[in-house]
Amino acid sequence: MRLTNVAHLRLPFGRLYGYDLAVSPADEQLPISFDQRRHVGAGERPGSWMALSFHLSEPVPRDHLARAWLTVIARHGTLRSAFSPGDDGEPRLQAIEVSEGAWREHSIGPGQAVNDALRDVLDGSCSPYSAPAHRLCVLETAAGPTVVVAADHSHVDMWSMLVILRDLLAALDDVRAGRTPTAGPVPPFADHTRALVARPAAPDRVRARWAEILADSGGVMPRFPLPLGAAEVQLERVEIRDVFDVDDSAAFSAQARGDGVSTLALAVAAMTDVTRELSCAPLRAVFPVHSRYDATWHDSVGWFITNSVLESLTPDPVAAAASVREAVDLGSWPLEDVLAPWGGMPEAPGMFAISWLDLRRLPVRVDAVGLDAQYVGATIRTDGVMLWFILDGTGLHLRCRYPDTAEARANVGAWLDLLVARLQAGARSSVGAQLAVGARSFRVERARRGDVPAIVALLADDEIGRTREVDEYAPYEAAFDVVARDRSHYLAVVRDDGDRIVGTMQLTVLPGLTRSGTTRLQVEGLRVAASERSGGLGTAMLEWAHDHGRAHGATLTQVTTDEARDRARAFYGRLGYGADHVGLKRAL
């Protein structure tokens, strides 16, 4: 799921509506978490919200959306609560009653961008003391509605937004089908706040380690290690980068497995390396960790995030993994008690935070690609650097926010440039692209246009290929262009240690509805150079292809080969392929 910012959000032109809910106070006073108090205590301000946008391919009546949204609100307690300023300056949190309201059209002024109009709506509706502090919007266009759900950060985190999307879609399906939505309540975030208060205080070792890291950071939370310009709040600069596609993501994950660490730890190792190279300092950062410490809270909505500190001294992946484990441990205790010696979280200009979310590991699933779903951040003023990573089925994506000063542009930009280059180089040189055949090593990679002659030579180098392949490269190059544009195809070449192409195969991921929605991997054109045959390279290539299919969600692989290829059929049979289907072809 792509990370974006409301200023970068691409929205079609249409009519923008927001749903006004009817709200009345209830008597129940609710507990406030440490992080909620920090956030809300900063007062009313624009840009304190987070949102999720998604596109529906068919028109949906607005009253259907409203009924589905009311179902979601009824399910999640934090969406039925609101903050207010107390007489003593401390925020108060109170339960509210939320009931059916009415749609209101928000005008889009002449020359005004749609995303600017949306930002104005959300800034006005989703501030810390709004009641409620969330908003359902829909942008109606001829191509179908784009829905935006936003809430002040005090009530949600990124995981929560995914839960909201899932529950909203489920309720919408019920409404469309004429059923009464039946989603029952889940434990509210207020219960989690009470449970955290009841947890044991942090042991002395945790307090001592916090004190040590903060002391090494100058007595404050860790700051970005390079100059950012004037130490005051500035307009933000937001950079959005797609670091990996699905292929590089799989290769990076394979390298992490080879190193015996997580993908997060391998990314932290890269960040440590970049930080040391550019600043001669270790990596120190604020490190948000989730507090959904057991399955009780997996389906709940709230701010289940607290802050920890990460210190990584060396780019060794195993050492980085130990640093990540320590950061998770340091963030697993009630922070109000841990940070009491500093009077709360000791923030300072230049604070550096790194957030990581692997959507593939969450127990919440939605078709983010089919919905064109995006996490949307607000536009704010800032004096620090915040980096978000999202890892999902399409790859690794990042968003970075920093002060828009000349020094920050140069220094944060250089840090990001080097980090992305280092991560991509790590993926492309990873063990996931290596084939070990005996004592020899080969490398698998996507074919380039200049590889077409070598591929054609491999395809023609047998008794059948000699009769159907041609010497003219133009049709092959035209076909290569078509294949290269469609990322569901992986036209692979295999290079030996002398960079000579000695193998090729075309892999295609085929989603389908048969076999209960099985995704298949189709293997075509597997060829090995004559000099390398019967040595195990073909087997290694096919095993690599199987791993590629699994990484892309395939649970079945299929190949076709000519009936006349007796050796090829025997080869596939030895590797577990059964000839239990008949493949038929005809010319068109």
XYZ file of N, CA, C and O in Angstrom, residues 314-484:
684
model
N 26.631 -0.792 14.518
C 27.380 -1.422 13.442
C 26.426 -1.915 12.368
O 25.306 -2.344 12.684
N 26.835 -1.887 11.082
C 25.954 -2.351 10.018
C 25.872 -3.858 9.881
O 25.235 -4.358 8.940
N 26.473 -4.592 10.771
C 26.353 -6.053 10.726
C 24.890 -6.449 10.942
O 24.263 -6.008 11.924
N 24.305 -7.251 10.052
C 22.875 -7.581 10.176
C 22.503 -8.234 11.505
O 21.444 -7.938 12.067
N 23.347 -9.109 12.015
C 23.020 -9.776 13.282
C 23.018 -8.758 14.421
O 22.140 -8.784 15.300
N 23.977 -7.837 14.419
C 24.002 -6.787 15.444
C 22.794 -5.869 15.304
O 22.199 -5.443 16.305
N 22.416 -5.556 14.052
C 21.228 -4.721 13.836
C 19.974 -5.419 14.349
O 19.085 -4.776 14.918
N 19.895 -6.726 14.147
C 18.741 -7.477 14.655
C 18.669 -7.395 16.175
O 17.583 -7.259 16.760
N 19.823 -7.474 16.831
C 19.847 -7.345 18.297
C 19.393 -5.954 18.721
O 18.679 -5.798 19.731
N 19.757 -4.936 17.949
C 19.320 -3.568 18.266
C 17.813 -3.422 18.130
O 17.169 -2.742 18.943
N 17.238 -4.049 17.113
C 15.781 -4.000 16.935
C 15.084 -4.693 18.096
O 14.096 -4.181 18.648
N 15.594 -5.862 18.484
C 14.986 -6.578 19.615
C 15.058 -5.735 20.877
O 14.100 -5.681 21.666
N 16.178 -5.061 21.093
C 16.301 -4.210 22.277
C 15.298 -3.066 22.229
O 14.657 -2.742 23.244
N 15.130 -2.449 21.037
C 14.186 -1.339 20.918
C 12.767 -1.795 21.224
O 12.004 -1.076 21.894
N 12.391 -2.968 20.744
C 11.054 -3.491 21.033
C 10.892 -3.699 22.543
O 9.846 -3.375 23.127
N 11.922 -4.225 23.183
C 11.860 -4.432 24.635
C 11.757 -3.102 25.373
O 10.947 -2.956 26.302
N 12.534 -2.101 24.950
C 12.506 -0.803 25.638
C 11.157 -0.107 25.489
O 10.787 0.713 26.337
N 10.415 -0.433 24.431
C 9.108 0.173 24.236
C 7.960 -0.654 24.775
O 6.796 -0.319 24.535
N 8.271 -1.731 25.479
C 7.222 -2.645 25.968
C 6.798 -2.362 27.400
O 6.069 -3.168 27.993
N 7.241 -1.237 27.956
C 6.917 -0.903 29.342
C 6.200 0.444 29.376
O 6.351 1.256 28.482
N 5.405 0.691 30.430
C 4.687 1.971 30.516
C 5.646 3.165 30.464
O 6.477 3.350 31.340
N 5.528 3.978 29.415
C 6.498 5.045 29.192
C 6.359 6.195 30.174
O 7.337 6.878 30.476
N 5.171 6.436 30.645
C 4.987 7.555 31.569
C 5.896 7.399 32.776
O 6.514 8.364 33.252
N 6.005 6.171 33.248
C 6.858 5.886 34.392
C 8.334 5.948 34.003
O 9.154 6.540 34.701
N 8.681 5.372 32.832
C 10.075 5.340 32.390
C 10.620 6.750 32.189
O 11.770 7.058 32.538
N 9.797 7.632 31.615
C 10.262 8.974 31.248
C 10.002 10.019 32.325
O 10.262 11.208 32.107
N 9.516 9.594 33.481
C 9.240 10.547 34.564
C 10.465 11.380 34.954
O 10.333 12.585 35.231
N 11.688 10.803 34.984
C 12.852 11.638 35.354
C 13.086 12.815 34.409
O 13.740 13.789 34.800
N 12.568 12.745 33.192
C 12.716 13.837 32.229
C 11.462 14.712 32.142
O 11.369 15.585 31.294
N 10.477 14.433 33.015
C 9.231 15.188 32.979
C 8.395 14.878 31.756
O 7.624 15.722 31.290
N 8.516 13.682 31.225
C 7.838 13.294 29.991
C 8.854 13.087 28.886
O 10.069 13.051 29.133
N 8.387 12.956 27.674
C 9.299 12.699 26.564
C 10.125 13.945 26.270
O 9.578 14.999 25.927
N 11.464 13.855 26.371
C 12.314 15.035 26.165
C 12.562 15.295 24.675
O 13.591 14.934 24.117
N 11.606 15.962 24.040
C 11.713 16.245 22.612
C 12.573 17.478 22.389
O 12.687 18.355 23.252
N 13.162 17.541 21.192
C 13.985 18.691 20.815
C 13.936 18.833 19.307
O 13.655 17.858 18.593
N 14.178 20.019 18.777
C 14.206 20.171 17.314
C 15.182 19.183 16.674
O 16.261 18.923 17.219
N 14.777 18.648 15.543
C 15.621 17.684 14.844
C 15.355 16.250 15.209
O 16.079 15.351 14.761
N 14.313 15.987 16.024
C 14.033 14.616 16.426
C 13.871 13.726 15.190
O 13.232 14.103 14.212
N 14.452 12.528 15.243
C 14.507 11.595 14.122
C 13.740 10.340 14.497
O 14.041 9.707 15.513
N 12.727 9.985 13.704
C 11.907 8.816 14.004
C 11.813 7.927 12.774
O 11.707 8.419 11.643
N 11.836 6.626 13.004
C 11.744 5.629 11.931
C 10.619 4.665 12.265
O 10.630 4.023 13.317
N 9.633 4.572 11.371
C 8.488 3.678 11.568
C 8.513 2.595 10.489
O 8.761 2.894 9.315
N 8.229 1.374 10.880
C 8.258 0.221 9.955
C 6.977 -0.581 10.143
O 6.626 -0.938 11.261
N 6.284 -0.865 9.044
C 5.072 -1.680 9.112
C 5.086 -2.671 7.959
O 5.102 -2.270 6.792
N 5.094 -3.947 8.290
C 5.057 -5.014 7.291
C 3.618 -5.520 7.208
O 3.170 -6.306 8.046
N 2.884 -5.045 6.201
C 1.476 -5.402 6.076
C 1.294 -6.884 5.802
O 0.226 -7.444 6.074
N 2.321 -7.549 5.268
C 2.202 -8.974 4.967
C 2.080 -9.808 6.231
O 1.583 -10.938 6.176
N 2.521 -9.279 7.354
C 2.510 -10.029 8.606
C 1.305 -9.719 9.484
O 1.125 -10.343 10.537
N 0.488 -8.750 9.073
C -0.656 -8.374 9.895
C -1.797 -9.381 9.717
O -1.979 -9.942 8.634
N -2.590 -9.584 10.753
C -3.749 -10.477 10.632
C -4.933 -9.821 9.935
O -6.003 -10.409 9.863
N -4.750 -8.598 9.424
C -5.815 -7.865 8.739
C -5.484 -7.861 7.256
O -4.391 -7.468 6.854
N -6.432 -8.291 6.421
C -6.176 -8.403 4.991
C -7.241 -7.645 4.198
O -8.440 -7.807 4.439
N -6.786 -6.827 3.251
C -7.667 -6.180 2.286
C -6.959 -6.184 0.935
O -5.736 -6.311 0.864
N -7.723 -6.025 -0.126
C -7.155 -5.962 -1.468
C -6.728 -4.534 -1.741
O -7.384 -3.785 -2.467
N -5.594 -4.153 -1.160
C -5.142 -2.769 -1.273
C -4.850 -2.389 -2.721
O -5.096 -1.252 -3.133
N -4.328 -3.328 -3.508
C -3.993 -3.018 -4.899
C -5.264 -2.803 -5.710
O -5.404 -1.816 -6.447
N -6.230 -3.713 -5.576
C -7.471 -3.585 -6.323
C -8.264 -2.350 -5.949
O -8.980 -1.781 -6.781
N -8.111 -1.913 -4.713
C -8.826 -0.725 -4.231
C -8.027 0.559 -4.452
O -8.534 1.643 -4.156
N -6.811 0.424 -4.948
C -5.908 1.576 -5.065
C -5.856 2.315 -3.729
O -5.939 3.551 -3.659
N -5.732 1.541 -2.653
C -5.752 2.116 -1.307
C -4.409 2.772 -0.995
O -3.344 2.259 -1.357
N -4.473 3.911 -0.320
C -3.269 4.654 0.035
C -3.404 5.217 1.446
O -4.467 5.706 1.826
N -2.312 5.123 2.211
C -2.234 5.841 3.466
C -1.934 7.304 3.145
O -1.010 7.605 2.389
N -2.690 8.215 3.736
C -2.559 9.635 3.416
C -2.176 10.400 4.680
O -2.887 10.336 5.692
N -1.070 11.113 4.617
C -0.651 11.946 5.718
C -1.103 13.385 5.516
O -1.352 13.832 4.392
N -1.207 14.123 6.609
C -1.605 15.527 6.549
C -0.394 16.389 6.215
O 0.756 15.951 6.255
N -0.658 17.635 5.874
C 0.398 18.623 5.666
C 0.584 19.409 6.960
O -0.386 19.942 7.519
N 1.826 19.481 7.445
C 2.085 20.157 8.718
C 3.341 21.010 8.607
O 4.003 21.049 7.578
N 3.668 21.670 9.692
C 4.961 22.319 9.873
C 5.757 21.443 10.835
O 5.191 20.855 11.757
N 7.058 21.347 10.635
C 7.847 20.416 11.438
C 9.257 20.936 11.656
O 9.757 21.780 10.897
N 9.909 20.414 12.697
C 11.325 20.699 12.919
C 12.134 19.408 13.019
O 13.302 19.419 13.386
N 11.483 18.261 12.700
C 12.161 16.974 12.805
C 12.055 16.169 11.525
O 11.486 16.607 10.526
N 12.610 14.975 11.571
C 12.625 14.058 10.428
C 11.856 12.801 10.815
O 12.169 12.171 11.834
N 10.849 12.474 10.017
C 10.037 11.282 10.262
C 10.058 10.422 9.002
O 9.774 10.912 7.907
N 10.413 9.169 9.176
C 10.537 8.240 8.061
C 9.614 7.057 8.295
O 9.669 6.414 9.340
N 8.728 6.808 7.324
C 7.813 5.670 7.391
C 8.169 4.668 6.296
O 8.370 5.056 5.139
N 8.212 3.387 6.649
C 8.346 2.312 5.671
C 7.081 1.468 5.698
O 6.564 1.128 6.774
N 6.587 1.103 4.521
C 5.511 0.133 4.391
C 6.004 -0.983 3.478
O 6.452 -0.732 2.353
N 5.936 -2.222 3.956
C 6.286 -3.389 3.154
C 5.017 -4.184 2.921
O 4.324 -4.561 3.874
N 4.670 -4.392 1.642
C 3.454 -5.137 1.331
C 3.699 -6.024 0.123
O 4.845 -6.223 -0.297
N 2.626 -6.568 -0.459
C 2.760 -7.494 -1.565
C 3.273 -6.871 -2.840
O 3.620 -7.593 -3.783
N 3.343 -5.537 -2.901
C 3.857 -4.881 -4.106
C 5.292 -4.404 -3.932
O 5.895 -3.938 -4.895
N 5.849 -4.488 -2.733
C 7.224 -4.071 -2.521
C 7.396 -3.238 -1.267
O 6.576 -3.286 -0.340
N 8.464 -2.448 -1.250
C 8.793 -1.601 -0.106
C 8.644 -0.146 -0.520
O 9.194 0.292 -1.532
N 7.898 0.611 0.286
C 7.602 2.006 -0.010
C 7.994 2.853 1.205
O 7.890 2.401 2.348
N 8.426 4.078 0.949
C 8.747 4.956 2.068
C 8.187 6.353 1.831
O 7.968 6.779 0.697
N 7.956 7.030 2.933
C 7.593 8.443 2.933
C 8.451 9.112 4.002
O 8.591 8.579 5.109
N 9.027 10.262 3.665
C 9.865 10.979 4.620
C 9.412 12.429 4.691
O 9.182 13.071 3.667
N 9.299 12.938 5.899
C 8.912 14.327 6.145
C 10.050 15.011 6.893
O 10.577 14.468 7.870
N 10.418 16.212 6.440
C 11.479 16.949 7.111
C 11.295 18.446 6.866
O 10.528 18.846 5.980
N 11.970 19.306 7.626
C 11.806 20.754 7.433
C 12.290 21.159 6.042
O 13.344 20.710 5.585
N 11.547 22.041 5.399
C 11.896 22.435 4.037
C 12.887 23.599 4.069
O 12.565 24.745 3.740
N 14.112 23.272 4.488
C 15.208 24.233 4.471
C 16.264 23.746 3.484
O 16.291 22.567 3.112
N 17.151 24.641 3.085
C 18.197 24.258 2.136
C 19.089 23.165 2.714
O 19.442 22.197 2.018
N 19.452 23.292 4.000
C 20.324 22.284 4.609
C 19.616 20.944 4.736
O 20.215 19.888 4.494
N 18.343 20.956 5.129
C 17.615 19.697 5.267
C 17.427 19.035 3.903
O 17.544 17.806 3.781
N 17.112 19.839 2.876
C 16.982 19.250 1.537
C 18.264 18.535 1.135
O 18.232 17.423 0.599
N 19.407 19.205 1.384
C 20.680 18.612 0.985
C 21.018 17.389 1.828
O 21.386 16.334 1.294
N 20.873 17.489 3.148
C 21.356 16.425 4.027
C 20.389 15.255 4.130
O 20.812 14.097 4.052
N 19.107 15.542 4.321
C 18.144 14.430 4.358
C 18.040 13.801 2.970
O 17.977 12.573 2.834
N 18.048 14.652 1.931
C 17.991 14.112 0.579
C 19.159 13.198 0.271
O 18.990 12.125 -0.324
N 20.363 13.599 0.669
C 21.541 12.760 0.439
C 21.445 11.457 1.226
O 21.816 10.382 0.726
N 20.956 11.555 2.469
C 20.797 10.342 3.298
C 19.806 9.386 2.639
O 20.064 8.182 2.546
N 18.670 9.911 2.159
C 17.673 9.072 1.492
C 18.216 8.487 0.191
O 18.005 7.301 -0.103
N 18.906 9.307 -0.601
C 19.459 8.820 -1.863
C 20.400 7.643 -1.626
O 20.313 6.609 -2.319
N 21.290 7.803 -0.675
C 22.260 6.745 -0.415
C 21.572 5.515 0.172
O 21.927 4.378 -0.168
N 20.586 5.735 1.049
C 19.878 4.600 1.638
C 19.157 3.794 0.570
O 19.267 2.558 0.527
N 18.404 4.474 -0.307
C 17.665 3.754 -1.347
C 18.638 3.015 -2.262
O 18.416 1.845 -2.621
N 19.731 3.666 -2.638
C 20.722 3.008 -3.490
C 21.326 1.794 -2.799
O 21.513 0.733 -3.419
N 21.597 1.916 -1.499
C 22.197 0.808 -0.750
C 21.203 -0.348 -0.617
O 21.581 -1.520 -0.763
N 19.948 -0.041 -0.353
C 18.943 -1.099 -0.242
C 18.753 -1.811 -1.584
O 18.675 -3.041 -1.644
N 18.658 -1.040 -2.660
C 18.444 -1.653 -3.970
C 19.645 -2.477 -4.396
O 19.486 -3.571 -4.961
N 20.851 -1.988 -4.118
C 22.038 -2.766 -4.443
C 22.070 -4.057 -3.632
O 22.450 -5.121 -4.151
N 21.642 -3.977 -2.373
C 21.602 -5.177 -1.547
C 20.622 -6.207 -2.072
O 20.881 -7.413 -2.038
N 19.483 -5.722 -2.578
C 18.501 -6.651 -3.127
C 19.034 -7.336 -4.384
O 18.870 -8.537 -4.587
N 19.693 -6.537 -5.222
C 20.121 -7.079 -6.519
C 21.384 -7.924 -6.425
O 21.714 -8.633 -7.378
N 22.080 -7.853 -5.302
C 23.241 -8.717 -5.109
C 22.961 -9.793 -4.066
O 23.880 -10.448 -3.585
N 21.702 -9.983 -3.746
C 21.348 -10.863 -2.632
C 21.488 -12.329 -3.010
O 21.566 -12.695 -4.188
N 21.491 -13.166 -1.981
C 21.544 -14.611 -2.212
C 20.305 -15.089 -2.953
O 20.309 -16.161 -3.550
N 19.226 -14.265 -2.923
C 18.013 -14.654 -3.619
C 18.168 -14.704 -5.118
O 17.348 -15.291 -5.814
N 19.211 -14.073 -5.663
C 19.444 -14.094 -7.104
C 20.585 -15.033 -7.473
O 20.984 -15.079 -8.630
N 21.114 -15.779 -6.507
C 22.257 -16.645 -6.758
C 21.826 -18.098 -6.870
O 20.943 -18.556 -6.138
N 22.472 -18.802 -7.779
C 22.277 -20.238 -7.936
C 23.604 -20.925 -7.646
O 24.621 -20.585 -8.259
N 23.588 -21.860 -6.740
C 24.784 -22.640 -6.437
C 24.630 -24.007 -7.081
O 23.688 -24.748 -6.779
N 25.542 -24.331 -7.968
C 25.542 -25.634 -8.644
C 26.909 -26.247 -8.401
O 27.898 -25.861 -9.050
N 26.960 -27.158 -7.441
C 28.247 -27.689 -7.037
C 29.093 -26.568 -6.463
O 28.655 -25.806 -5.603
N 30.299 -26.444 -6.966
C 31.207 -25.397 -6.496
C 31.062 -24.110 -7.289
O 31.729 -23.119 -6.994
N 30.169 -24.110 -8.274
C 30.035 -22.943 -9.142
C 28.848 -22.081 -8.716
O 27.893 -22.566 -8.099
N 28.910 -20.803 -9.088
C 27.859 -19.857 -8.742
C 27.357 -19.158 -9.997
O 28.153 -18.756 -10.858
N 26.049 -19.042 -10.107
C 25.403 -18.354 -11.221
C 24.466 -17.291 -10.648
O 24.091 -17.339 -9.474
N 24.077 -16.344 -11.497
C 23.183 -15.269 -11.058
C 21.988 -15.178 -11.976
O 22.123 -15.207 -13.205
N 20.778 -15.055 -11.364
C 19.535 -14.866 -12.111
C 19.167 -13.392 -12.066
O 19.226 -12.767 -11.007
N 18.757 -12.832 -13.209
C 18.306 -11.454 -13.234
C 17.316 -11.251 -14.369
O 17.243 -12.077 -15.289
N 16.567 -10.160 -14.281
C 15.673 -9.820 -15.385
C 16.489 -9.511 -16.637
O 17.516 -8.838 -16.576
N 16.007 -10.009 -17.757
C 16.692 -9.758 -19.015
C 16.591 -8.286 -19.387
O 15.602 -7.614 -19.103
N 17.623 -7.796 -20.041
C 17.633 -6.462 -20.615
C 17.496 -6.581 -22.132
O 17.730 -7.638 -22.705
N 17.146 -5.475 -22.778
C 16.917 -5.530 -24.221
C 18.158 -6.006 -24.976
O 18.070 -6.732 -25.971
N 19.316 -5.623 -24.458
C 20.549 -6.049 -25.101
C 20.834 -7.524 -24.985
O 21.733 -8.047 -25.665
N 20.059 -8.224 -24.126
C 20.247 -9.667 -23.966
C 19.470 -10.479 -24.998
O 19.611 -11.707 -25.056
N 18.642 -9.812 -25.805
C 17.763 -10.540 -26.728
C 18.538 -11.476 -27.659
O 18.155 -12.646 -27.830
N 19.648 -11.050 -28.303
C 20.352 -11.994 -29.180
C 20.811 -13.260 -28.465
O 20.706 -14.364 -29.020
N 21.312 -13.123 -27.226
C 21.762 -14.308 -26.485
C 20.583 -15.213 -26.136
O 20.706 -16.451 -26.176
N 19.445 -14.616 -25.805
C 18.255 -15.421 -25.496
C 17.793 -16.171 -26.730
O 17.483 -17.385 -26.679
N 17.747 -15.495 -27.864
C 17.314 -16.139 -29.103
C 18.251 -17.286 -29.459
O 17.804 -18.359 -29.908
N 19.556 -17.095 -29.252
C 20.509 -18.162 -29.542
C 20.230 -19.393 -28.686
O 20.309 -20.538 -29.163
N 19.864 -19.191 -27.416
C 19.524 -20.324 -26.557
C 18.240 -21.008 -27.026
O 18.142 -22.244 -27.032
N 17.240 -20.215 -27.416
C 15.980 -20.789 -27.874
C 16.162 -21.600 -29.152
O 15.438 -22.580 -29.390
N 17.110 -21.202 -29.979
C 17.303 -21.876 -31.269
C 18.232 -23.085 -31.172
O 18.348 -23.846 -32.137
N 18.861 -23.264 -30.018
C 19.919 -24.273 -29.916
C 19.377 -25.650 -29.539
O 19.767 -26.238 -28.528
N 18.420 -26.155 -30.312
C 18.016 -27.561 -30.221
C 17.295 -27.938 -31.503
O 17.046 -27.114 -32.373
N 16.917 -29.211 -31.597
C 16.387 -29.707 -32.861
C 15.066 -29.057 -33.240
O 14.768 -28.878 -34.431
N 14.249 -28.660 -32.276
C 12.974 -28.016 -32.591
C 13.176 -26.521 -32.775
O 12.634 -25.910 -33.706
N 13.970 -25.900 -31.924
C 14.216 -24.477 -32.043
C 14.834 -24.088 -33.367
O 14.537 -23.015 -33.914
N 15.670 -24.950 -33.930
C 16.309 -24.620 -35.208
C 15.291 -24.462 -36.321
O 15.543 -23.750 -37.296
N 14.133 -25.118 -36.173
C 13.141 -25.083 -37.262
C 12.130 -23.956 -37.103
O 11.432 -23.634 -38.061
N 12.033 -23.345 -35.918
C 10.983 -22.332 -35.742
C 11.507 -20.953 -35.351
O 10.775 -19.976 -35.426
N 12.747 -20.838 -34.861
C 13.301 -19.526 -34.562
C 13.932 -18.946 -35.824
O 14.303 -19.684 -36.749
N 14.065 -17.619 -35.881
C 14.569 -16.957 -37.086
C 15.779 -16.120 -36.742
O 16.087 -15.864 -35.572
N 16.502 -15.679 -37.759
C 17.730 -14.912 -37.565
C 17.481 -13.413 -37.386
O 18.380 -12.692 -36.985
N 16.305 -12.945 -37.715
C 15.978 -11.522 -37.625
C 15.539 -11.182 -36.189
O 14.592 -11.767 -35.667
N 16.222 -10.213 -35.543
C 15.947 -9.932 -34.132
C 14.770 -8.991 -33.919
O 14.251 -8.889 -32.799
N 14.327 -8.274 -34.937
C 13.284 -7.261 -34.763
C 12.026 -7.822 -34.104
O 11.498 -7.214 -33.159
N 11.473 -8.984 -34.545
C 10.259 -9.472 -33.881
C 10.501 -9.863 -32.420
O 9.611 -9.710 -31.577
N 11.693 -10.338 -32.108
C 12.003 -10.696 -30.721
C 12.120 -9.439 -29.852
O 11.666 -9.424 -28.696
N 12.724 -8.388 -30.409
C 12.850 -7.161 -29.639
C 11.491 -6.519 -29.396
O 11.231 -5.980 -28.311
N 10.596 -6.596 -30.412
C 9.238 -6.076 -30.214
C 8.514 -6.872 -29.140
O 7.810 -6.315 -28.283
N 8.688 -8.195 -29.168
C 8.059 -9.040 -28.148
C 8.656 -8.755 -26.767
O 7.941 -8.729 -25.752
N 9.978 -8.520 -26.705
C 10.616 -8.194 -25.430
C 10.005 -6.941 -24.825
O 9.740 -6.883 -23.620
N 9.761 -5.932 -25.639
C 9.187 -4.689 -25.135
C 7.828 -4.925 -24.495
O 7.503 -4.339 -23.451
N 7.018 -5.789 -25.094
C 5.701 -6.095 -24.542
C 5.843 -6.831 -23.213
O 5.179 -6.507 -22.214
N 6.738 -7.824 -23.187
C 6.940 -8.609 -21.968
C 7.474 -7.719 -20.844
O 7.024 -7.799 -19.694
N 8.432 -6.851 -21.165
C 9.070 -6.030 -20.139
C 8.114 -5.031 -19.510
O 8.287 -4.638 -18.359
